[in-house]
mmCIF file of C-alpha atoms and ligand atoms in Angstrom:
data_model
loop_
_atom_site.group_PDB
_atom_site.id
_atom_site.type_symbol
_atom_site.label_atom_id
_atom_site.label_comp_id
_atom_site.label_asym_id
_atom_site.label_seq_id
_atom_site.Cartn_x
_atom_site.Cartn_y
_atom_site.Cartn_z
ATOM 1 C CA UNK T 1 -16.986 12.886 -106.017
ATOM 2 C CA UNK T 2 -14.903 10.340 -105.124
ATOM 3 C CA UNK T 3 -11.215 12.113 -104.774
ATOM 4 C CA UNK T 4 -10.011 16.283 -104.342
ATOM 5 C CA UNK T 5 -7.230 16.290 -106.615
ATOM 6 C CA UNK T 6 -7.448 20.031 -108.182
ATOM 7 C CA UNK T 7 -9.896 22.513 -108.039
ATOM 8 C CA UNK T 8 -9.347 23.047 -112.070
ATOM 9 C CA UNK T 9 -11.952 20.188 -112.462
ATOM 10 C CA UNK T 10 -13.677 19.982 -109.264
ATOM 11 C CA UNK T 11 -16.932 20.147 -109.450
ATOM 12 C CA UNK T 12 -18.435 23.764 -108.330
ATOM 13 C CA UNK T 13 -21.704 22.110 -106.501
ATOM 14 C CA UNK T 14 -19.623 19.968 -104.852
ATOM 15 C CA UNK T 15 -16.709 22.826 -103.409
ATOM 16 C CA UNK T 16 -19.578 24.628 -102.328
ATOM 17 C CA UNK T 17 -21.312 21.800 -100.553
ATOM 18 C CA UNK T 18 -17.910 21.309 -98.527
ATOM 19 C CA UNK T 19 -17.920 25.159 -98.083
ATOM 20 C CA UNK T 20 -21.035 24.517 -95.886
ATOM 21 C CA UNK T 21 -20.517 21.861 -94.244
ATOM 22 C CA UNK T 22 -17.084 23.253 -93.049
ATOM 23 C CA UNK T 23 -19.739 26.085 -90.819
ATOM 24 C CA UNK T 24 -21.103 23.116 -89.148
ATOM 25 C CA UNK T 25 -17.915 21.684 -88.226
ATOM 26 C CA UNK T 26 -16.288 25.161 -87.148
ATOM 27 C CA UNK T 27 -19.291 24.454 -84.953
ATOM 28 C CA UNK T 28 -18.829 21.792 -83.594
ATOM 29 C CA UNK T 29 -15.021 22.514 -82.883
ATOM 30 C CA UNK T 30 -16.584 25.348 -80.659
ATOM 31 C CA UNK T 31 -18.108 23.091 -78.125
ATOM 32 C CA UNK T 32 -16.709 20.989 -75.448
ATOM 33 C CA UNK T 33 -16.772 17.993 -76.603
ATOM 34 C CA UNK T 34 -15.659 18.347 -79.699
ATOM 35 C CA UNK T 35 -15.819 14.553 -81.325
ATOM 36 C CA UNK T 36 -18.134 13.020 -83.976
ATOM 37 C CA UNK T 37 -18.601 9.407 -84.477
ATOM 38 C CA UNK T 38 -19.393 9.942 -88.338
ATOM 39 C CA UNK T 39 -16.056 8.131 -89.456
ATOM 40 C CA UNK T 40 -15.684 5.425 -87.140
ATOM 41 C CA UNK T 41 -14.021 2.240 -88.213
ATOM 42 C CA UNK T 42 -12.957 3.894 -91.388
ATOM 43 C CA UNK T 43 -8.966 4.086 -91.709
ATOM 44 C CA UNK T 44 -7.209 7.563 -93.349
ATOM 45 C CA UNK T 45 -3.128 7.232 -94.306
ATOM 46 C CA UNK T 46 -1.095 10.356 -94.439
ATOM 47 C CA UNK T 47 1.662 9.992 -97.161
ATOM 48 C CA UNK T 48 3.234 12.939 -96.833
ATOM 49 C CA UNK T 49 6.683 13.019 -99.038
ATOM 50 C CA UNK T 50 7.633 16.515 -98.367
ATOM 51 C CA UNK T 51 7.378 18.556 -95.669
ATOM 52 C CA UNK T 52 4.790 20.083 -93.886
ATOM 53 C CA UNK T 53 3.496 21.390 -90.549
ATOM 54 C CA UNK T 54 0.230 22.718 -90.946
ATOM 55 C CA UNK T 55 -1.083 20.859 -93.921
ATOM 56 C CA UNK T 56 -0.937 17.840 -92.061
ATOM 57 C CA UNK T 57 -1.281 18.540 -88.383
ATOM 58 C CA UNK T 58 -4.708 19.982 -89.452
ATOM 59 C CA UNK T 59 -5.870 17.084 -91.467
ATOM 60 C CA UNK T 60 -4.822 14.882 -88.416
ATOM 61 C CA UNK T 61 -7.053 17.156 -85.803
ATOM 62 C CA UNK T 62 -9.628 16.573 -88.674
ATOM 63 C CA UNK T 63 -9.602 13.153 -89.197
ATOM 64 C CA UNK T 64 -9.503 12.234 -85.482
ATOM 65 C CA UNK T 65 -12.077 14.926 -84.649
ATOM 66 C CA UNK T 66 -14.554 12.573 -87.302
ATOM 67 C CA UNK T 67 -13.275 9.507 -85.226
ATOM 68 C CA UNK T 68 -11.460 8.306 -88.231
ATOM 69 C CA UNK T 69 -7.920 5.967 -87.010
ATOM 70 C CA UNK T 70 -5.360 7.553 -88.645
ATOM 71 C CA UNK T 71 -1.841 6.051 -89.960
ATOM 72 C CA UNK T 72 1.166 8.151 -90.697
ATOM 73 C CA UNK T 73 3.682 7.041 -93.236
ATOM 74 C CA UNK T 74 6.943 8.472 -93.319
ATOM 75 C CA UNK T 75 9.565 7.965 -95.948
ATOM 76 C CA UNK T 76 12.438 8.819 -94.065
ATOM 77 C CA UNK T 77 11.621 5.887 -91.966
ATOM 78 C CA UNK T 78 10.192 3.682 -94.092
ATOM 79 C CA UNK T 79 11.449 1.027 -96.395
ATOM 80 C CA UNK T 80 11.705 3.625 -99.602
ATOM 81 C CA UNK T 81 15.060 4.284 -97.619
ATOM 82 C CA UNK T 82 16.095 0.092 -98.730
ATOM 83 C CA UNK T 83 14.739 0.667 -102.045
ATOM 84 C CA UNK T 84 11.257 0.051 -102.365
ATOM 85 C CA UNK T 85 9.023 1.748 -105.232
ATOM 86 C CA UNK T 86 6.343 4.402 -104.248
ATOM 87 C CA UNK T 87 3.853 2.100 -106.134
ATOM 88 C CA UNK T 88 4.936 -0.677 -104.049
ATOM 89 C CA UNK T 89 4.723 1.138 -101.095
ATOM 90 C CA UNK T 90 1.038 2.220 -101.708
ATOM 91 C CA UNK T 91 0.407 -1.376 -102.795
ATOM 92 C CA UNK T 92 1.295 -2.590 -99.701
ATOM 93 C CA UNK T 93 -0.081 -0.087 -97.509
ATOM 94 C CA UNK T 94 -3.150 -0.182 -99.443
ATOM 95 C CA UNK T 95 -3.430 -4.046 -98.331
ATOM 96 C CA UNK T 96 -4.484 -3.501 -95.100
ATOM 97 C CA UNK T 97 -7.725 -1.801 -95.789
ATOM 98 C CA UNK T 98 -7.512 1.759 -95.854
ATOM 99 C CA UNK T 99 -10.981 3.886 -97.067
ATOM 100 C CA UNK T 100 -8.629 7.584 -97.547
ATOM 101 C CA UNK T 101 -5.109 8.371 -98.438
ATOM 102 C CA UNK T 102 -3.865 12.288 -97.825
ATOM 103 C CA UNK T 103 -0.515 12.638 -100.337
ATOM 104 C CA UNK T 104 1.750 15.226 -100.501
ATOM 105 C CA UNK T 105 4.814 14.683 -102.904
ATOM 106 C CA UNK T 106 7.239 17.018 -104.684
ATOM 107 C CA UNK T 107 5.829 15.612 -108.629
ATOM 108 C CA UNK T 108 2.854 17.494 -109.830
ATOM 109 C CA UNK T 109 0.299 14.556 -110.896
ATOM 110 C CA UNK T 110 1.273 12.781 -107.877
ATOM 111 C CA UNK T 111 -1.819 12.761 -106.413
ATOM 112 C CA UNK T 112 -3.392 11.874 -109.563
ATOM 113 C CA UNK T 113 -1.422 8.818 -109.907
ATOM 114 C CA UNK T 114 -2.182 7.903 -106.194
ATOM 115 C CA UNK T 115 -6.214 7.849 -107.153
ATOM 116 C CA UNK T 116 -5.313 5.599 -110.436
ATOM 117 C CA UNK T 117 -3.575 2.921 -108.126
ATOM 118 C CA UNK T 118 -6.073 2.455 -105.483
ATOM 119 C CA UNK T 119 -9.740 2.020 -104.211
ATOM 120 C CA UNK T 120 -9.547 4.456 -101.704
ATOM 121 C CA UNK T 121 -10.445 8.129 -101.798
ATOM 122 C CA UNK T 122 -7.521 10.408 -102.593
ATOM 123 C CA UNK T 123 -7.078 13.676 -100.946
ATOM 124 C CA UNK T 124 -4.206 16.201 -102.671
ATOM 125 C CA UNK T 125 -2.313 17.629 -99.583
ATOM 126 C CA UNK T 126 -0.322 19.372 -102.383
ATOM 127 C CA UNK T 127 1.806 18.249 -105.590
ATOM 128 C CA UNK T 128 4.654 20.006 -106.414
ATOM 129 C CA UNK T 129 3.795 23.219 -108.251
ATOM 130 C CA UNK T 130 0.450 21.879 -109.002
ATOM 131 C CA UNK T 131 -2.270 22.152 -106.478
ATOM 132 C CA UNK T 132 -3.133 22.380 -103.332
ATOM 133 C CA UNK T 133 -7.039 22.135 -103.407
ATOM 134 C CA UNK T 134 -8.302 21.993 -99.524
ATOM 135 C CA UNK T 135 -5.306 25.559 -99.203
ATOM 136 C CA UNK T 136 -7.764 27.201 -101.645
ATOM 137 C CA UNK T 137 -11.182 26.075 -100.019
ATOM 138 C CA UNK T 138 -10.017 27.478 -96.543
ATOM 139 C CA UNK T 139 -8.624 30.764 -97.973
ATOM 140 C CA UNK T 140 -12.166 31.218 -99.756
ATOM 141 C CA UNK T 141 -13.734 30.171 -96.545
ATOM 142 C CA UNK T 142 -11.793 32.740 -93.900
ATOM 143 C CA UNK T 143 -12.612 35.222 -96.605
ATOM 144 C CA UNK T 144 -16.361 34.287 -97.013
ATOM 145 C CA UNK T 145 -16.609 34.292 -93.603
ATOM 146 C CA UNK T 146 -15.745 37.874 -92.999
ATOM 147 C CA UNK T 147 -16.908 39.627 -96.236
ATOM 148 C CA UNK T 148 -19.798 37.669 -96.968
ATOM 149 C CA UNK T 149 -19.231 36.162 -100.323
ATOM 150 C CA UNK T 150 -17.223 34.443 -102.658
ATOM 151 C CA UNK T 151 -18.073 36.722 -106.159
ATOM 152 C CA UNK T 152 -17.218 40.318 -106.840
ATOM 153 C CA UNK T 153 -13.809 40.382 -105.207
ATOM 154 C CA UNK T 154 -10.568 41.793 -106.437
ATOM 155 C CA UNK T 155 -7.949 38.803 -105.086
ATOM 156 C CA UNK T 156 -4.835 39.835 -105.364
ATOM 157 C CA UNK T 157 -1.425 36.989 -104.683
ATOM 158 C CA UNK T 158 1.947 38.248 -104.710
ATOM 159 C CA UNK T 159 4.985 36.137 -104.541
ATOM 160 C CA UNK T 160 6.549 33.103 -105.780
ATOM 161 C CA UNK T 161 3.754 32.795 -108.218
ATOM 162 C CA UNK T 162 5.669 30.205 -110.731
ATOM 163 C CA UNK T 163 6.518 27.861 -107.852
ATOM 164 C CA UNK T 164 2.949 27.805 -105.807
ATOM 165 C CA UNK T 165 0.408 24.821 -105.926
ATOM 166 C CA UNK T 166 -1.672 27.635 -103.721
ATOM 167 C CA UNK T 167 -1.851 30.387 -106.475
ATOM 168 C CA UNK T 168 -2.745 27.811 -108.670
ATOM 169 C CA UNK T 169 -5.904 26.276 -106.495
ATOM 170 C CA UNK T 170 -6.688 29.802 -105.417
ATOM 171 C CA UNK T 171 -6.643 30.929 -109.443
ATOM 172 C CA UNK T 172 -9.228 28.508 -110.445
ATOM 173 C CA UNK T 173 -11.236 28.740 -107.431
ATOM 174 C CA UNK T 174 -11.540 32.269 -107.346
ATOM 175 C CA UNK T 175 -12.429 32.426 -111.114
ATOM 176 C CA UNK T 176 -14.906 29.680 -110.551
ATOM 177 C CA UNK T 177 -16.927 31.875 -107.615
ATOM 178 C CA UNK T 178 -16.768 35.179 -109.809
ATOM 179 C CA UNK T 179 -14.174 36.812 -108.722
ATOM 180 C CA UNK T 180 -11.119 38.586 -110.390
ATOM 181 C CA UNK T 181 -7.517 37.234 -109.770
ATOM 182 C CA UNK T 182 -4.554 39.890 -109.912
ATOM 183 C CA UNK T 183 -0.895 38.296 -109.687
ATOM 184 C CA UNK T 184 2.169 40.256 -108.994
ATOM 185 C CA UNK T 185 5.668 39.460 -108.288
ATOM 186 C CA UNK T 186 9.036 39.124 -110.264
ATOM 187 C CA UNK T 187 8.826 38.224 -113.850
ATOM 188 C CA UNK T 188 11.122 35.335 -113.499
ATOM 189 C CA UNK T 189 8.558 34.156 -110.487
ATOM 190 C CA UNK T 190 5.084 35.185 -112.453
ATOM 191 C CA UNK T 191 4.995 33.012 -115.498
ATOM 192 C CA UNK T 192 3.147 34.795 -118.650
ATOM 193 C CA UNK T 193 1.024 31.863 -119.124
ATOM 194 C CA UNK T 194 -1.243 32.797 -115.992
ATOM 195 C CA UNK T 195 -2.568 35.240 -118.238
ATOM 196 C CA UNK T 196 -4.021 32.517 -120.814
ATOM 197 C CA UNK T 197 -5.503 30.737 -117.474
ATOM 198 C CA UNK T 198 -7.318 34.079 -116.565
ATOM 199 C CA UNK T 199 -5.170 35.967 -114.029
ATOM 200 C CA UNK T 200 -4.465 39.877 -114.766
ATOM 201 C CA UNK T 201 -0.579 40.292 -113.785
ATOM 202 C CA UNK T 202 -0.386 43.691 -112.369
ATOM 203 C CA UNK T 203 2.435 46.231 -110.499
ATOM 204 C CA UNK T 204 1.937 46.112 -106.489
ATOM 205 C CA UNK T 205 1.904 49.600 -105.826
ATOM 206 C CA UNK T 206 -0.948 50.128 -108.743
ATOM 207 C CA UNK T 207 -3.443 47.981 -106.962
ATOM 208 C CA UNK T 208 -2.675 48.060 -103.382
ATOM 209 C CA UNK T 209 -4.896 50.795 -102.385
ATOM 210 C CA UNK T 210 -7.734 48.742 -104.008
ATOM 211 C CA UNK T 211 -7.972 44.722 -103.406
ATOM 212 C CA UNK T 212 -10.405 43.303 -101.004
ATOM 213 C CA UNK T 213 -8.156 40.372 -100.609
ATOM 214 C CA UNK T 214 -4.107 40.591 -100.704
ATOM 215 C CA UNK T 215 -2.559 36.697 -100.561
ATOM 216 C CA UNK T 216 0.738 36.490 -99.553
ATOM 217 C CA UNK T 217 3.384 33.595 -100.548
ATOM 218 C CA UNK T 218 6.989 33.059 -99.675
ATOM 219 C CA UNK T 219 9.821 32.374 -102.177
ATOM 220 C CA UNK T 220 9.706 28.221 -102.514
ATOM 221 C CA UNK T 221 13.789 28.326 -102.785
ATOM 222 C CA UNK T 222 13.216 24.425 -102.237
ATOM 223 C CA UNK T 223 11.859 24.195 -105.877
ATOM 224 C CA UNK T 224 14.379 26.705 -107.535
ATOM 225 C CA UNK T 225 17.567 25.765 -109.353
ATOM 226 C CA UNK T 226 19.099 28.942 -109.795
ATOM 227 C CA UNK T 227 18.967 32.531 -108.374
ATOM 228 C CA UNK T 228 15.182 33.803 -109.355
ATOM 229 C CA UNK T 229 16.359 37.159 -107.145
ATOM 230 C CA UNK T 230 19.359 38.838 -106.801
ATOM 231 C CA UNK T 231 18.733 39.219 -103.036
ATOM 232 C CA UNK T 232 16.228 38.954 -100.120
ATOM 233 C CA UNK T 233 16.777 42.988 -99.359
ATOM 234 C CA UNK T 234 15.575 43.516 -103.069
ATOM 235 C CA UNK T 235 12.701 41.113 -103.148
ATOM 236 C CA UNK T 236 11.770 42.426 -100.413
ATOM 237 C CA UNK T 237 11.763 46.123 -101.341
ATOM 238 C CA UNK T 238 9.903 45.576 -104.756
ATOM 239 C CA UNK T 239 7.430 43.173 -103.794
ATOM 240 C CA UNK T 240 7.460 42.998 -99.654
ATOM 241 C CA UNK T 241 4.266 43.914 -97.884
ATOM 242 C CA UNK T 242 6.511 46.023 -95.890
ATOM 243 C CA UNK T 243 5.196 48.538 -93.005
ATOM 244 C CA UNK T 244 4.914 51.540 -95.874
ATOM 245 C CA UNK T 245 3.216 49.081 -98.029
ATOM 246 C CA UNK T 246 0.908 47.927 -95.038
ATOM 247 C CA UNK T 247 -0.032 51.722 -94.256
ATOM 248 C CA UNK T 248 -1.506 52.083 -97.636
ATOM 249 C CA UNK T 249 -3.549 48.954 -97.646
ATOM 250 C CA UNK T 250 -7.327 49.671 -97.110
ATOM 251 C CA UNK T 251 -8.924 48.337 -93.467
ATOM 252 C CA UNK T 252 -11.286 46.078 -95.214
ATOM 253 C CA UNK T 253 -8.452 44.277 -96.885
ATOM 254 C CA UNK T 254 -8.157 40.503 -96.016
ATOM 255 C CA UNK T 255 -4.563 39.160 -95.551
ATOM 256 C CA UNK T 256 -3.574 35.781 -96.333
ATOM 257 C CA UNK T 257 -0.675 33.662 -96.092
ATOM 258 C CA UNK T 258 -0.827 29.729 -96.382
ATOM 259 C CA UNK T 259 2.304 29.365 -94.443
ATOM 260 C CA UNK T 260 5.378 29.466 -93.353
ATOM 261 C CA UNK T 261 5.959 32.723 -92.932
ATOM 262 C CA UNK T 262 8.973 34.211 -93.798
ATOM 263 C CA UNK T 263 8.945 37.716 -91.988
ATOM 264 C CA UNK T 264 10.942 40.605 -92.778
ATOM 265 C CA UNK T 265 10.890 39.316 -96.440
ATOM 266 C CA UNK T 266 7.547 38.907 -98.142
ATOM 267 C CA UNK T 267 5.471 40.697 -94.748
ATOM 268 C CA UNK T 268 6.412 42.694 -92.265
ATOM 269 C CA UNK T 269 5.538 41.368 -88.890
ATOM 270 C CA UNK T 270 3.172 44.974 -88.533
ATOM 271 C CA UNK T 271 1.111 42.811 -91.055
ATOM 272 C CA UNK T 272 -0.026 41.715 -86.987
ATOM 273 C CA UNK T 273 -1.235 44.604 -85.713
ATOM 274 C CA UNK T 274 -4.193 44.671 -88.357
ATOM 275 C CA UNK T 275 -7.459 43.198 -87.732
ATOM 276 C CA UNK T 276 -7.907 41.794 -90.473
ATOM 277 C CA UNK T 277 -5.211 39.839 -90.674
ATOM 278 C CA UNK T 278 -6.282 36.380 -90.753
ATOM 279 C CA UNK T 279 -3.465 33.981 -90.692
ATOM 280 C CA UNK T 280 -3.795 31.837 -88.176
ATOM 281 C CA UNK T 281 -7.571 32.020 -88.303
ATOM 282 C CA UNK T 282 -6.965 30.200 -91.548
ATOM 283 C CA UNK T 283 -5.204 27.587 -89.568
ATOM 284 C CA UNK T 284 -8.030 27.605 -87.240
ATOM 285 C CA UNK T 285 -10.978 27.074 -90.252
ATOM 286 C CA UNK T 286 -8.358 24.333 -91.940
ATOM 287 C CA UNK T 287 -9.577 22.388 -89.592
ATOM 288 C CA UNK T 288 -12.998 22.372 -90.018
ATOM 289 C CA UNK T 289 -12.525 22.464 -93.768
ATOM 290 C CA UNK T 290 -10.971 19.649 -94.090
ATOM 291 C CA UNK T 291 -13.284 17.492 -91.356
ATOM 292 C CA UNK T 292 -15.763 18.580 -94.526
ATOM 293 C CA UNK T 293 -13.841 17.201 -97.102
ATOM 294 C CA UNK T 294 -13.728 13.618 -95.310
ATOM 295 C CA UNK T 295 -17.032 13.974 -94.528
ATOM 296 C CA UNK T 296 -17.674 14.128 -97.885
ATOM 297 C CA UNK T 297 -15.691 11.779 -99.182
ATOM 298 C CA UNK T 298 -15.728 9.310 -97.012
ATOM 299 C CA UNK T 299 -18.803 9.235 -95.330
ATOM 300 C CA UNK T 300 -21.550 7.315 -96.513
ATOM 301 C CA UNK T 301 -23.922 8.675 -94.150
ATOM 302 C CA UNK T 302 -27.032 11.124 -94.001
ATOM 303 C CA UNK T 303 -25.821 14.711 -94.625
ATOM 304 C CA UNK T 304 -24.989 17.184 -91.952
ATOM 305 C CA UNK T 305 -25.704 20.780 -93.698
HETATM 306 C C1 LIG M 401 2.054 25.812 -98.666
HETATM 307 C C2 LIG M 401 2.487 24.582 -99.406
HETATM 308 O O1 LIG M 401 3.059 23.652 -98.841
HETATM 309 O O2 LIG M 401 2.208 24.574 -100.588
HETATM 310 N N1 LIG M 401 1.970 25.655 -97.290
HETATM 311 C C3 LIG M 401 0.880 25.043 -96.745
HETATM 312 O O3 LIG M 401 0.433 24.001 -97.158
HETATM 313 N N2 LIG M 401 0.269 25.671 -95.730
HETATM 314 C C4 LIG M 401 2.810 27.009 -99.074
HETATM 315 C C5 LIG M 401 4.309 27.020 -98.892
HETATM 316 O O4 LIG M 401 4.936 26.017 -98.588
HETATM 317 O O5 LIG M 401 4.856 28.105 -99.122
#
């Protein structure tokens, strides 16, 4: 594989293969010294069009923990702001050698479009309501790494479902492992069409006490054009993970939430006191899933597990 543009047609060898490496780089992040030389010389550029705090902090750590140099492009401060294309841009960025370019833009396809317009490898950091491929591979590696497996689970992601490049990775990549994919949030946010791609849309408080894994999302007001609510206090009682909704949650259940948290509205901050909680664990394993995805990608060298 050249690129990670979806997981809808990754190839399953291939997201497993990066599952595995990514325990060998959690690894290595353990020790003191926690460099690799495996992508010296080679050059990564983070186009990141929209915002984003963990996405690309972690792929940073990552790139520079592989030895990679690393170039940040930012629009605001670029010369988009005096008119120039996005194609242009790339073009011209492109031009002075780089081997991997991490987008994230607001237009699903973007990535996609990226990959068509240059040699280098392309890495989705998210594309509008699209995708958000490497989001999906650490979710399903926090969650492997506690329960075991990948198949057999009852995922369950409530939220802004309509709006959410990470339900969408998470869908396909939870139906590709074997497991079964529940959705659940307000009919204006949870799009019948999820149905046809394999996700059973089901009532919160008929599941709750069952689901090995509950993934939370916030409401993405940044993509809506009108009022998909009538009010945070009413999202938030029908489809919060509140501290009554919390109580009836099983122990083994995994919580997720890909970031930022908005809490008080779609979790209560009690969502804390739970040990399995994993949020910022998944922050921590971004890390070393994504080192595996460049590895991958990018290097050309002998394979390290
Ligand atoms: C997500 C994103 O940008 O799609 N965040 C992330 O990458 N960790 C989810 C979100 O913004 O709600």
């Amino acid at each position: 594989m050249k690129h990670l543009l979806d997981i809808e047609t990754a190839d399953r060898d291939f997201l497993m293969k990066i599952l595995e490496s990514a325990e060998v780089f959690l690894k290595v992040l353990e020790q003191p010294s926690k460099k690799l030389p495996t992508l010296r010389g080679k050059t990564v550029l983070f186009m990141f069009m929209e915002p984003s705090t963990r996405t690309q902090s972690s792929f940073e750590v990552a790139a520079k923990r592989l030895s990679a140099d690393t170039v940040n492009f930012s629009p605001a401060k670029s010369s988009m702001r005096k008119g120039e294309t996005f194609l242009d841009t790339l073009y011209n960025l492109q031009a002075m050698g780089v081997d991997g370019i991490i987008v994230r833009h607001s237009s699903p396809g973007a990535a996609h479009f990226v990959a068509q317009h240059t040699k280098a490898s392309v890495i989705n950091a998210g594309d509008g309501a699209h995708e958000h491929p490497t989001q999906a591979l650490l979710d399903a590696f926090t969650v492997r790494r506690h329960l075991g497996r990948l198949n057999g689970l009852k995922v369950l992601i409530v939220g802004d479902i309509l709006h959410s490049r990470v339900a969408r990775s998470n869908l396909f990549l939870w139906r590709m492992f074997g497991s079964e994919v529940m959705f659940s949030g307000p009919p204006t946010l949870l799009p019948g069409e999820f149905e046809g791609l394999g996700a059973r849309i089901v009532a919160l408080d008929d599941v709750l006490e069952d689901i090995d894994v509950l993934m939370v999302l916030r409401l993405q007001r940044e993509r809506m054009e009108g009022p998909y609510v009538p009010s945070v206090r009413e999202y938030r009682r029908y489809w919060g993970i509140t501290r009554e909704r919390l109580r009836r949650l099983p122990e083994r259940t995994i919580i997720l939430h890909p970031g930022p948290v908005n809490w008080g509205v779609e979790l209560d901050w009690e969502a804390n006191d739970r040990e399995n909680t994993l949020i910022l664990e998944q922050v921590r394993n971004g890390v070393a899933v994504r080192m595996a995805v460049l590895y991958h990608l990018l290097a050309r060298t002998e394979e390290v597990g």
